[in-house]
PDB file of C-alpha atoms in Angstrom:
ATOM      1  CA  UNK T   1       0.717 -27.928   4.880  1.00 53.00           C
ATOM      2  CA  UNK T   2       1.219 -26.463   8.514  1.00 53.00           C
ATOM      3  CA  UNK T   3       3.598 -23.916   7.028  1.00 55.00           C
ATOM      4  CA  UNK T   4       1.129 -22.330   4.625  1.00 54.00           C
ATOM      5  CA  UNK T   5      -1.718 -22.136   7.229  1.00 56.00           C
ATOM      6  CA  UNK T   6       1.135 -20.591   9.496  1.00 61.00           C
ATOM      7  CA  UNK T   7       2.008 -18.232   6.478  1.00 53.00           C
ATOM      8  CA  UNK T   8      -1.495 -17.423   5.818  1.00 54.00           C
ATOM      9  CA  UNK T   9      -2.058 -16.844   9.510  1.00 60.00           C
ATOM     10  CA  UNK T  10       0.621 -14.227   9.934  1.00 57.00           C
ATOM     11  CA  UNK T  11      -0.568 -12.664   5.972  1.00 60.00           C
ATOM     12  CA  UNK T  12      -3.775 -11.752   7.285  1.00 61.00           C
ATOM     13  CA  UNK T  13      -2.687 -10.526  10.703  1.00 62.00           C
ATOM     14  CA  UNK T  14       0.050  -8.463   8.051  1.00 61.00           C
ATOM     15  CA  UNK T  15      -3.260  -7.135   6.880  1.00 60.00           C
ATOM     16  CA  UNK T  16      -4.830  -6.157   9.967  1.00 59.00           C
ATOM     17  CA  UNK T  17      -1.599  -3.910  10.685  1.00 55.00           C
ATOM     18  CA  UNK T  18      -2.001  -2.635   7.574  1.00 56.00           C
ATOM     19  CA  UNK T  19      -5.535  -1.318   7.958  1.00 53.00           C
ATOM     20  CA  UNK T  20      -4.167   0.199  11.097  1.00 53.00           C
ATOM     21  CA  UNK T  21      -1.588   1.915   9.039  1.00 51.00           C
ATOM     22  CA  UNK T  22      -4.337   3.768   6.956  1.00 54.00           C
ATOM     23  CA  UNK T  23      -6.099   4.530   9.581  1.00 49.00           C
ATOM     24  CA  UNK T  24      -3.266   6.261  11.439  1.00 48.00           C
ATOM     25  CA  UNK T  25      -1.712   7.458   7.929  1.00 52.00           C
ATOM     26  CA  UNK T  26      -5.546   9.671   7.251  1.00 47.00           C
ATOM     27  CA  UNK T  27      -6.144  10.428  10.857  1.00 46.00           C
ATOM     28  CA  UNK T  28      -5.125  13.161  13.021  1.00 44.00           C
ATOM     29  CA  UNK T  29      -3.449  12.128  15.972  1.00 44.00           C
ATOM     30  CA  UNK T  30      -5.384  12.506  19.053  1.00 44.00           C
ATOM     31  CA  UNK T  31      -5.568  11.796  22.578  1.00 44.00           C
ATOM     32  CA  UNK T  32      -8.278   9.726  24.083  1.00 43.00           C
ATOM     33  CA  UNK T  33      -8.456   9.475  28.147  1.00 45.00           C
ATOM     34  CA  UNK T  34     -11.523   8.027  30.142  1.00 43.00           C
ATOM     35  CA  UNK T  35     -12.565   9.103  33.574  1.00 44.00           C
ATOM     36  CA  UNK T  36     -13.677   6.519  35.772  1.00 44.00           C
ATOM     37  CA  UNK T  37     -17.171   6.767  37.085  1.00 42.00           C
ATOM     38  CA  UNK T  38     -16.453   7.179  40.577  1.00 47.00           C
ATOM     39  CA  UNK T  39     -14.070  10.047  40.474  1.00 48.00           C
ATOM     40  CA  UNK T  40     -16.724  12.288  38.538  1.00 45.00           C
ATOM     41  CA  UNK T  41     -19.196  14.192  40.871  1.00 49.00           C
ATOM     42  CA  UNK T  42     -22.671  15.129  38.469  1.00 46.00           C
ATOM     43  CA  UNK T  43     -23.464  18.214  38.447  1.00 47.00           C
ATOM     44  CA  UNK T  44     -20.609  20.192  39.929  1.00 49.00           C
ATOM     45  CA  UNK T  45     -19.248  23.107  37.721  1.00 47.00           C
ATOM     46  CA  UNK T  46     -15.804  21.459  37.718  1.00 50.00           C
ATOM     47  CA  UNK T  47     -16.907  18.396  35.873  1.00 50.00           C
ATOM     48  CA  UNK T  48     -19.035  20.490  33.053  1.00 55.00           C
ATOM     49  CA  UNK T  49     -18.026  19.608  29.592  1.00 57.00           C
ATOM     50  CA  UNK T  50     -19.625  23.053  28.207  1.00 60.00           C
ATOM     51  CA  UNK T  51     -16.946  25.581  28.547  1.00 63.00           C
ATOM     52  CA  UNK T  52     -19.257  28.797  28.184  1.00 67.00           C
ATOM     53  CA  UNK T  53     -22.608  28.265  29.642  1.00 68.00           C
ATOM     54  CA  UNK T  54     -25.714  28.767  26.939  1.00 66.00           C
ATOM     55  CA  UNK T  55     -26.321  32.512  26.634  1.00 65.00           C
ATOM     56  CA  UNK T  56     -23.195  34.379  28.254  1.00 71.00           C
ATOM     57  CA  UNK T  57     -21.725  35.299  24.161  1.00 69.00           C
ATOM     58  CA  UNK T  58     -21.353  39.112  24.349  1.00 71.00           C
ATOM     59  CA  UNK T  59     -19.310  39.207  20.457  1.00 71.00           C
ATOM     60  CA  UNK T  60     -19.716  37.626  17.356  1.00 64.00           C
ATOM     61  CA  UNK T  61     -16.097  36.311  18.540  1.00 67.00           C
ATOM     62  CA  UNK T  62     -17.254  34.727  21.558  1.00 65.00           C
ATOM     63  CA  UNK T  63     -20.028  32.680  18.714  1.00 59.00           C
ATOM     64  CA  UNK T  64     -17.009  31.582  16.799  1.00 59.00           C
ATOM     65  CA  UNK T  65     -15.334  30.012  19.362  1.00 62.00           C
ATOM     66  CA  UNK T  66     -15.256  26.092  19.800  1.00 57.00           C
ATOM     67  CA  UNK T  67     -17.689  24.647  22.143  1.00 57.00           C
ATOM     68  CA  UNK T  68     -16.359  21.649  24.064  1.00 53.00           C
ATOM     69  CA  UNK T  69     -19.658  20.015  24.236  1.00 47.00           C
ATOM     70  CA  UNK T  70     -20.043  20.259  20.186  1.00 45.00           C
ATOM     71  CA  UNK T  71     -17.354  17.921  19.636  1.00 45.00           C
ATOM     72  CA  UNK T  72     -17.683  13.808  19.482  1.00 47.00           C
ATOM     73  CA  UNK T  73     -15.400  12.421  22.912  1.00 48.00           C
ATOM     74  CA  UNK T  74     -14.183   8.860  22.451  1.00 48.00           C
ATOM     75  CA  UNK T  75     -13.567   7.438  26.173  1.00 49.00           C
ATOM     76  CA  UNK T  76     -11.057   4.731  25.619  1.00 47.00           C
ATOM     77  CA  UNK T  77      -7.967   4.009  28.040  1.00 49.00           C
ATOM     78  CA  UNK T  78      -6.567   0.216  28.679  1.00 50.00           C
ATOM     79  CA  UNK T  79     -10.314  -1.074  29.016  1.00 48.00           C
ATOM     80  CA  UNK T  80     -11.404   2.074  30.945  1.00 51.00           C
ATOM     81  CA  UNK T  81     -14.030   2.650  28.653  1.00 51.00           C
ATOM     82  CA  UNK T  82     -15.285   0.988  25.532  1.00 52.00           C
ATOM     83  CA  UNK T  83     -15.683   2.495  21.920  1.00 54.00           C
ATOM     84  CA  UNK T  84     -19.448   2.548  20.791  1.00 58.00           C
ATOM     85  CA  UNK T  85     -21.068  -0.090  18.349  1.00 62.00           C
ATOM     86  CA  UNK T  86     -21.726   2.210  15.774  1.00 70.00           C
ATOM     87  CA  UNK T  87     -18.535   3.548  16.286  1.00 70.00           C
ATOM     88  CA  UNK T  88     -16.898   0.100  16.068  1.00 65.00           C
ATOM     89  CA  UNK T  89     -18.903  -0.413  12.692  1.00 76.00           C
ATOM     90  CA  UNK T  90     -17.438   2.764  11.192  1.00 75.00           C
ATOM     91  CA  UNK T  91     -13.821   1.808  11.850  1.00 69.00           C
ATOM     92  CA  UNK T  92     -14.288  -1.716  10.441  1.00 71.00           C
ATOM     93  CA  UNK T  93     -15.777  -0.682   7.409  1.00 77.00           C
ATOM     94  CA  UNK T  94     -13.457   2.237   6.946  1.00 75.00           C
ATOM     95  CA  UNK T  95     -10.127  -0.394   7.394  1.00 69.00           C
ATOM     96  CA  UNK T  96     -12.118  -2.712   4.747  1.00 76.00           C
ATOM     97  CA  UNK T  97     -12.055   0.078   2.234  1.00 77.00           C
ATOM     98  CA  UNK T  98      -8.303   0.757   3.235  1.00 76.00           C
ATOM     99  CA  UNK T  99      -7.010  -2.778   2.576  1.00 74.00           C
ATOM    100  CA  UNK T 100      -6.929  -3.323  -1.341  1.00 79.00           C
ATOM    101  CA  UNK T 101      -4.738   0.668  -0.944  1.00 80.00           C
ATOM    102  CA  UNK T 102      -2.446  -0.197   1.389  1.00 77.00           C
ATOM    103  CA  UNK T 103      -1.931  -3.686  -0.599  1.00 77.00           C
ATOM    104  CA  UNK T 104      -1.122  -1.518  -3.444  1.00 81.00           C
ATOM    105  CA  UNK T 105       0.995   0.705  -2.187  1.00 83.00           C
ATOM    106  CA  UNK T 106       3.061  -0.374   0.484  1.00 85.00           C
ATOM    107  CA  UNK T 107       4.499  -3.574  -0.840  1.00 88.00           C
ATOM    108  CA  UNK T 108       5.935  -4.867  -4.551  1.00 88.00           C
ATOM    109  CA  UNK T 109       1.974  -5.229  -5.765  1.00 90.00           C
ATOM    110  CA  UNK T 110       2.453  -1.703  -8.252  1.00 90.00           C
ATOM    111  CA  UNK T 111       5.517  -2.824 -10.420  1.00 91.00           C
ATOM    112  CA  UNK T 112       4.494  -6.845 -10.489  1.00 92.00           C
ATOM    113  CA  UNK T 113       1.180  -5.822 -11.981  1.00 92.00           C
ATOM    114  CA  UNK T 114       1.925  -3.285 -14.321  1.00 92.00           C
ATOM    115  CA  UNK T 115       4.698  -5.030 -15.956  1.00 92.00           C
ATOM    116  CA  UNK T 116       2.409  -8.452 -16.085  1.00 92.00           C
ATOM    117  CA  UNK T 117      -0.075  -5.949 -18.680  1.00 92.00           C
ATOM    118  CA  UNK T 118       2.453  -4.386 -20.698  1.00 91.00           C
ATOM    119  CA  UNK T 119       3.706  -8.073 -21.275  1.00 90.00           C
ATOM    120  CA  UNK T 120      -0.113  -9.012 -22.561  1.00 90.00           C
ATOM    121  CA  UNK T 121      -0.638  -5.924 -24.479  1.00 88.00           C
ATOM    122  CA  UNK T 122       3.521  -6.650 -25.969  1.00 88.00           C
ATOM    123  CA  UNK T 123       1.761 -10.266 -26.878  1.00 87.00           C
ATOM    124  CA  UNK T 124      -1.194  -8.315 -28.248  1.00 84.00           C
ATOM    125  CA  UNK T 125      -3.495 -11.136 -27.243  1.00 84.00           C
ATOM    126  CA  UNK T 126      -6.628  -8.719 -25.560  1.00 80.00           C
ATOM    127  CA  UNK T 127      -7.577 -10.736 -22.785  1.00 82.00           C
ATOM    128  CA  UNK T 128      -5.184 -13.715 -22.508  1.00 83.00           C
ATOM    129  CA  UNK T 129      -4.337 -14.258 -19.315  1.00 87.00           C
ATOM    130  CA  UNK T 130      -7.677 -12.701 -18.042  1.00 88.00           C
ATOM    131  CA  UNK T 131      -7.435 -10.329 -15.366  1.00 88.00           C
ATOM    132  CA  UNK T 132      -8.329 -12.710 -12.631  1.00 91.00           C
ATOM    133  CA  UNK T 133      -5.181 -14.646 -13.496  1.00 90.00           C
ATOM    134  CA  UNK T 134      -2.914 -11.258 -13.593  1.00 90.00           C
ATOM    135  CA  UNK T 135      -4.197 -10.019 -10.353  1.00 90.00           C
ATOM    136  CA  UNK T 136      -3.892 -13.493  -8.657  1.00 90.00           C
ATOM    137  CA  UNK T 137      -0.496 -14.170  -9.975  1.00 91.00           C
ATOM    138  CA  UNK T 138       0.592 -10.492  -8.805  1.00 91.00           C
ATOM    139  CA  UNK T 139      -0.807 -11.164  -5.829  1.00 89.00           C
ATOM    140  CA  UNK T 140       1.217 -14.423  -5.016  1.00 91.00           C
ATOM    141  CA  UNK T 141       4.282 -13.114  -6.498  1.00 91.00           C
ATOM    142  CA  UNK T 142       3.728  -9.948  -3.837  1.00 90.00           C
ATOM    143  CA  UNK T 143       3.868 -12.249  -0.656  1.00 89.00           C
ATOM    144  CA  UNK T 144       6.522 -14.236  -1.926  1.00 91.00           C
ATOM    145  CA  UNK T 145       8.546 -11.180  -2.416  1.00 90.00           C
ATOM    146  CA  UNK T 146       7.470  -9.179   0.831  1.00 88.00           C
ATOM    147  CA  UNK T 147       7.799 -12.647   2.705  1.00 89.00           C
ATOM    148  CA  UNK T 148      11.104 -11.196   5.078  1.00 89.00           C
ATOM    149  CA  UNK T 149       8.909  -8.253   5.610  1.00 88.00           C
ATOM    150  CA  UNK T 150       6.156 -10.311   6.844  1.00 87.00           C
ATOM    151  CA  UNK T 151       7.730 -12.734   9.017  1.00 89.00           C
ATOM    152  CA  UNK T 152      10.114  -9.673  10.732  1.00 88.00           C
ATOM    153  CA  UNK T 153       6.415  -7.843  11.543  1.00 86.00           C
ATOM    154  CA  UNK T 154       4.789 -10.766  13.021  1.00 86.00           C
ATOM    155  CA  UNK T 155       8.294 -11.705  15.357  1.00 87.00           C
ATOM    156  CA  UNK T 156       8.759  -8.125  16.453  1.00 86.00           C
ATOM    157  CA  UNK T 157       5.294  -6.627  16.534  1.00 83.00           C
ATOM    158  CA  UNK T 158       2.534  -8.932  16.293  1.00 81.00           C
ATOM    159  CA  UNK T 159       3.827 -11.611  18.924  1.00 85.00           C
ATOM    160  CA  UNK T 160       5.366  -9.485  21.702  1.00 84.00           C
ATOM    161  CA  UNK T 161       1.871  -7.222  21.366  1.00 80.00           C
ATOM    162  CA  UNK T 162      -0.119 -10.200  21.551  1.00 77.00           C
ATOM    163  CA  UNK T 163       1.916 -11.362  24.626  1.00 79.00           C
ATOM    164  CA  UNK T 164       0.749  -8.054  26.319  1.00 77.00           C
ATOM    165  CA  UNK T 165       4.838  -7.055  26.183  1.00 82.00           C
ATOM    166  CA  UNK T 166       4.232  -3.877  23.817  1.00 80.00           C
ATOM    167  CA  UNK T 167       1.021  -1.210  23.581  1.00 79.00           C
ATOM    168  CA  UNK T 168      -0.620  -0.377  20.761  1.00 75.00           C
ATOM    169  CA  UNK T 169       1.710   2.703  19.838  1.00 77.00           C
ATOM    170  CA  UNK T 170       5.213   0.589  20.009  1.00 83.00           C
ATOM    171  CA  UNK T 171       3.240  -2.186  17.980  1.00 81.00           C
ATOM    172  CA  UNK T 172       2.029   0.128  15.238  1.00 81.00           C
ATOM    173  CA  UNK T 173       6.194   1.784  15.301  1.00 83.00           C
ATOM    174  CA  UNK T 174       7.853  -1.759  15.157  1.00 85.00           C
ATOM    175  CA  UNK T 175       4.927  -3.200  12.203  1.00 83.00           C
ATOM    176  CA  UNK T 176       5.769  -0.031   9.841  1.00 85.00           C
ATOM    177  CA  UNK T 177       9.790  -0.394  10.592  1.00 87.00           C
ATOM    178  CA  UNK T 178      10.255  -3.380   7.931  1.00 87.00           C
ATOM    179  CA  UNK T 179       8.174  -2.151   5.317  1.00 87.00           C
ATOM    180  CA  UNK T 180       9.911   1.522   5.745  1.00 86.00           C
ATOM    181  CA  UNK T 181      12.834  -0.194   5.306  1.00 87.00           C
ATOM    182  CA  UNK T 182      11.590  -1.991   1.963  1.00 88.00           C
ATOM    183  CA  UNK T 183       9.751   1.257   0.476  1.00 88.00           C
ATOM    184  CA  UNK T 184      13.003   2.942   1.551  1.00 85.00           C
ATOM    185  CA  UNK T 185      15.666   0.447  -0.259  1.00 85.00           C
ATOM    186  CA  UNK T 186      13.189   0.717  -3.753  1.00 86.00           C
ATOM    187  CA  UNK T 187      12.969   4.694  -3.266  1.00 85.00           C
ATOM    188  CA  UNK T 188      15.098   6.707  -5.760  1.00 86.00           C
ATOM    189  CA  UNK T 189      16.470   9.468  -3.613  1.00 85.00           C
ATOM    190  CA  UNK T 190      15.627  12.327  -5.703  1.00 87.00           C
ATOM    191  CA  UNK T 191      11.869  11.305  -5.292  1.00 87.00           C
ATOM    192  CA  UNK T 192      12.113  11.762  -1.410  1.00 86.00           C
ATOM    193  CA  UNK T 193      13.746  15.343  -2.294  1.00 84.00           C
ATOM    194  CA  UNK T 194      10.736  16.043  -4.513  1.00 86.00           C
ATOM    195  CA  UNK T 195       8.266  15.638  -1.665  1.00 86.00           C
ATOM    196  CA  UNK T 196      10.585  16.651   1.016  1.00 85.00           C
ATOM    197  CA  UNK T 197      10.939  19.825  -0.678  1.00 84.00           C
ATOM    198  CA  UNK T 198       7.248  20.179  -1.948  1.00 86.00           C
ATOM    199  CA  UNK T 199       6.366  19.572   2.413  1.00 81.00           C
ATOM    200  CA  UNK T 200       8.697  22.565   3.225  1.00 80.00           C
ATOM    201  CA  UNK T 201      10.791  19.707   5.449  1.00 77.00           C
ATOM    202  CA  UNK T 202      14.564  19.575   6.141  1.00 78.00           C
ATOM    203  CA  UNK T 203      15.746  16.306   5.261  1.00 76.00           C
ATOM    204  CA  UNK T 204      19.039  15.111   6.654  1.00 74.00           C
ATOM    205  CA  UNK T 205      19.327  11.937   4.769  1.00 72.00           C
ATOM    206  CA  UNK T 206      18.335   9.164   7.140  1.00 77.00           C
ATOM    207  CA  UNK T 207      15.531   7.084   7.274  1.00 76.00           C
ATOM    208  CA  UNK T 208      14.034   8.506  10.420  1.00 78.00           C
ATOM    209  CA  UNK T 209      13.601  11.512   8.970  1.00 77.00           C
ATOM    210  CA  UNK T 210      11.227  10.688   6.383  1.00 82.00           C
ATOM    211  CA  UNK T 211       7.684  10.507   7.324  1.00 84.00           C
ATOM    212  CA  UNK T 212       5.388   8.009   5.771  1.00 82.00           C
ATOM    213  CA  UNK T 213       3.501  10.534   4.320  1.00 83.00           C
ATOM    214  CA  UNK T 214       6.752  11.480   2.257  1.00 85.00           C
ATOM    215  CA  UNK T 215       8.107   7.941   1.903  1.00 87.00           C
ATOM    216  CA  UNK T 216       4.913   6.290   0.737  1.00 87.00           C
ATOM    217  CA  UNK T 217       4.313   8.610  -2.397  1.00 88.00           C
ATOM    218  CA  UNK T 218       8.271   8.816  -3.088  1.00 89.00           C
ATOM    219  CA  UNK T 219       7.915   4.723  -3.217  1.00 90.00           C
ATOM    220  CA  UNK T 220       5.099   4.436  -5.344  1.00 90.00           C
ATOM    221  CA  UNK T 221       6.933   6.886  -7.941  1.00 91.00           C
ATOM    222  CA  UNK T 222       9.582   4.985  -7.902  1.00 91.00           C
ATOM    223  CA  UNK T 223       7.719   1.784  -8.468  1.00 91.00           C
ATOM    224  CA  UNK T 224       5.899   3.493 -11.203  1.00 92.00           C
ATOM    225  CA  UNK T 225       9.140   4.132 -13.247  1.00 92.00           C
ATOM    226  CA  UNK T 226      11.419   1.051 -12.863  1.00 91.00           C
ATOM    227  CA  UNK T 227       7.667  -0.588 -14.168  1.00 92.00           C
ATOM    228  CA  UNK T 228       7.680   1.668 -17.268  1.00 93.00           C
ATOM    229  CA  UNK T 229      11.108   1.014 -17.483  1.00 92.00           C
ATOM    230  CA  UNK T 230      10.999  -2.763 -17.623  1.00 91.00           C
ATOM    231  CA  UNK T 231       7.912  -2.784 -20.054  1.00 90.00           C
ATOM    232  CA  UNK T 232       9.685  -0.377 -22.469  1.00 91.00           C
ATOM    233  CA  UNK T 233      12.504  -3.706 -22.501  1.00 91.00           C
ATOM    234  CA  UNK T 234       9.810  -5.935 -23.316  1.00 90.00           C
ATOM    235  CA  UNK T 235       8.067  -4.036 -26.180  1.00 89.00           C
ATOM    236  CA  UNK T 236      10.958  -4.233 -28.091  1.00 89.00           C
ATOM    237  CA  UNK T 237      11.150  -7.829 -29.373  1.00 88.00           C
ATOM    238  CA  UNK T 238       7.579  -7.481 -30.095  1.00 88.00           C
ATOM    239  CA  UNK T 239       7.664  -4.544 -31.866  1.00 87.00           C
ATOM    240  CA  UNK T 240      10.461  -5.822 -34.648  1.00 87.00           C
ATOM    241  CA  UNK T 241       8.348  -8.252 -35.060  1.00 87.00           C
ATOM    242  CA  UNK T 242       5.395  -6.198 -35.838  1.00 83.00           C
ATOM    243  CA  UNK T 243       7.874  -4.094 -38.460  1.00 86.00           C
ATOM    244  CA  UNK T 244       9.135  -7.414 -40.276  1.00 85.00           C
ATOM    245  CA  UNK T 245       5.368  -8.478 -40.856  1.00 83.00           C
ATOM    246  CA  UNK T 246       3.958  -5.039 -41.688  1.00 83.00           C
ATOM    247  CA  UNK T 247       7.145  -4.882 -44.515  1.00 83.00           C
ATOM    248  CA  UNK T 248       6.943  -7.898 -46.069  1.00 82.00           C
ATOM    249  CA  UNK T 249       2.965  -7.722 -45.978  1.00 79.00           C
ATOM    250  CA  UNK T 250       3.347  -4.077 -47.721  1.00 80.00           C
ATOM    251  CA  UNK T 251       5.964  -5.588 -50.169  1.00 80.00           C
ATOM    252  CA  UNK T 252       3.568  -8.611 -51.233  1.00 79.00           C
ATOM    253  CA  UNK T 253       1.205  -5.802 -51.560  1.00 77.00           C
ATOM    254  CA  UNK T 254      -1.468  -7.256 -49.124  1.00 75.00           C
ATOM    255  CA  UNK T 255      -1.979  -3.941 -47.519  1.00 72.00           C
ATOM    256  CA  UNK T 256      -5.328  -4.389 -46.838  1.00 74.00           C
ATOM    257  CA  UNK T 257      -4.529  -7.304 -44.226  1.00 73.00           C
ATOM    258  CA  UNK T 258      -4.252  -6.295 -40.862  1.00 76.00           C
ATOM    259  CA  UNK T 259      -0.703  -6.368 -39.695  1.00 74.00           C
ATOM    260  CA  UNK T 260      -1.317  -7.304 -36.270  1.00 75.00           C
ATOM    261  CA  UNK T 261      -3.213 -10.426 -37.541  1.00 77.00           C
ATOM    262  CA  UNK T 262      -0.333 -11.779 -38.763  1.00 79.00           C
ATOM    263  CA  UNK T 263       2.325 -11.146 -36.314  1.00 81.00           C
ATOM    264  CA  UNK T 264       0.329 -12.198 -33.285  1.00 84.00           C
ATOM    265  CA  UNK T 265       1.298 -15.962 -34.022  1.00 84.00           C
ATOM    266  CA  UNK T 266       4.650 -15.093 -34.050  1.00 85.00           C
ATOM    267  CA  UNK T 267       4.956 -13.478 -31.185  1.00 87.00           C
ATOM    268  CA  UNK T 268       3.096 -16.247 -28.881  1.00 88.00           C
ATOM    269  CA  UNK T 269       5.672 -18.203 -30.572  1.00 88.00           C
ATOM    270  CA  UNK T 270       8.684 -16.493 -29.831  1.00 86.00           C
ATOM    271  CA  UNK T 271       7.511 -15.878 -26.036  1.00 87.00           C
ATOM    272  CA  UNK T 272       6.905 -19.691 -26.034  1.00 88.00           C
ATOM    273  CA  UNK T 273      10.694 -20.650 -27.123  1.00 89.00           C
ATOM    274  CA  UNK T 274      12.133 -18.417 -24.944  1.00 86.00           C
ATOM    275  CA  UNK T 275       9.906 -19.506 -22.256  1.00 87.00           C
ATOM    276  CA  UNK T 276       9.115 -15.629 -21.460  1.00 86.00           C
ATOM    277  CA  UNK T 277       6.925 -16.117 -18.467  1.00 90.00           C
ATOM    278  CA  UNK T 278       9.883 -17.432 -16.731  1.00 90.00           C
ATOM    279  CA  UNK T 279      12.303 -14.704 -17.944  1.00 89.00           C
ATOM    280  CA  UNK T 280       9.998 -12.262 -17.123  1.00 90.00           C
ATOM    281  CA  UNK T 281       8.684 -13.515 -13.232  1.00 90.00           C
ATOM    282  CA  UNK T 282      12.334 -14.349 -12.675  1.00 90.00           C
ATOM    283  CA  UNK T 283      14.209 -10.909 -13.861  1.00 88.00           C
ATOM    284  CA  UNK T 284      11.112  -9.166 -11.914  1.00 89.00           C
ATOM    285  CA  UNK T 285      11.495 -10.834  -8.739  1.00 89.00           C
ATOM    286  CA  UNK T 286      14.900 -10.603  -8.628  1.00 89.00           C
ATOM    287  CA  UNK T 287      14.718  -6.679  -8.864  1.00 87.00           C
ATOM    288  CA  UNK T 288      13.861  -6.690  -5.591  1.00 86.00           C
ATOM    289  CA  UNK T 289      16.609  -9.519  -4.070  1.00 77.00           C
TER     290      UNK T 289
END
């Protein structure tokens, strides 16, 4: 019992690097500094944030030209300064709508589910097991497979940067290191080519040199294919059986009768003898071993 709640516990810190991961993935990178109250003197020319006073434009060029005091300052440096409430708000909701993505794309999630529907559509049974049970079962199968991932993050980045031994930037480098090194062991290497090439960007062939905005998309593809590739495999029982029941319904000249009403028995039937969820969970998860 303690280790699930100690599993959970490092899962859904996991998660809170991973909205951080969005957030620096989407985001320019920028530098915020605060300026401590008693080093700023009001009022002197020095300490302006306007860089042309109101009124001194001689050219239409001069108009065009970025005002300092029309851009939004954050003031935040080691507790120097504190972000704004509404501010706050925005960044919480926006790492909310980040989290089912970055689920999705950064860990086994894409291949587990995909393969789980083309093994109910194979069974041709519509709606059995629901989608609740595919998503939940993909979702389990996910953290049991990024498990190493998750317990390397939480020893090298979440508990040294909630000891106060690492800042925010070394915490965010050490989090994405394991799951660059996953994405990067399931990445074909003609896929990071592709978007190497498409980017305009030298690659030399190591790890380092990818960024995630390469790796992450080169990943996915990859995912996307070896899930095709494994549903294709397990169509094919299924579909002999839908040619043996569609022939002998067509010889007993029962055309009229839906194949697929036939053969659906069948099929649940063969998938039962050779205990298919099994086969299937097992050869999946062990894709990634």
């Amino acid at each position: 019992m303690k280790n699930c709640q100690r599993f959970f516990a490092v899962a859904n810190k996991i998660m809170c690097l991973l909205f951080l991961v969005g957030i620096f993935c989407i985001a320019p990178s920028q530098e915020l500094h605060a300026t401590g109250l008693d080093d700023v003197d009001p009022g002197t020319t020095e300490d302006r944030t306007v860089i042309n006073p109101p009124g001194t434009a001689e050219s239409e060029e001069d108009l065009q030209e970025l005002n300092i005091a029309n851009t939004v300052t954050v003031t935040y440096d080691d507790g120097n300064g504190q972000l704004n409430g509404a501010l706050r708000i925005l960044i919480t909701l926006t790492l909310i709508s980040l989290a089912p993505i970055l689920l999705i794309l950064l860990t086994s999630f894409t291949r587990i589910i995909i393969v789980l529907h083309f093994t109910r559509a194979a069974l041709n049974t519509q709606t059995a097991p629901p989608n609740q049970v595919l998503l939940g079962l993909a979702l389990f199968l996910t953290f049991f497979i990024m498990q190493p991932a998750i317990t390397e993050i939480n020893e090298q980045a979440v508990i040294p940067f909630e000891a106060g031994e690492i800042d925010q930037d070394e915490f965010f480098a050490r989090g994405m290191e394991p799951l660059r090194n996953f994405m990067y062991g399931h990445a074909e290497i003609k896929d990071v080519t592709l978007f190497m090439e498409i980017s305009g960007t030298e690659w030399s062939g190591a790890l380092e040199d990818i960024p995630n905005s390469v790796l992450i998309p080169s990943f996915v593809v990859g995912e996307l294919r070896s899930a095709f590739i494994i549903g294709f495999v397990i169509y094919i029982p299924f579909i002999v059986i839908d040619m043996v029941v569609a022939s002998t319904l067509m010889s007993m000249g029962m055309m009229m009768l839906p194949p697929t009403t036939i053969s659906m028995p069948f099929k649940i039937l063969l998938f039962v003898l050779a205990d298919g969820w099994n086969l299937i969970i097992g050869e999946l998860v062990s894709t990634y071993t």
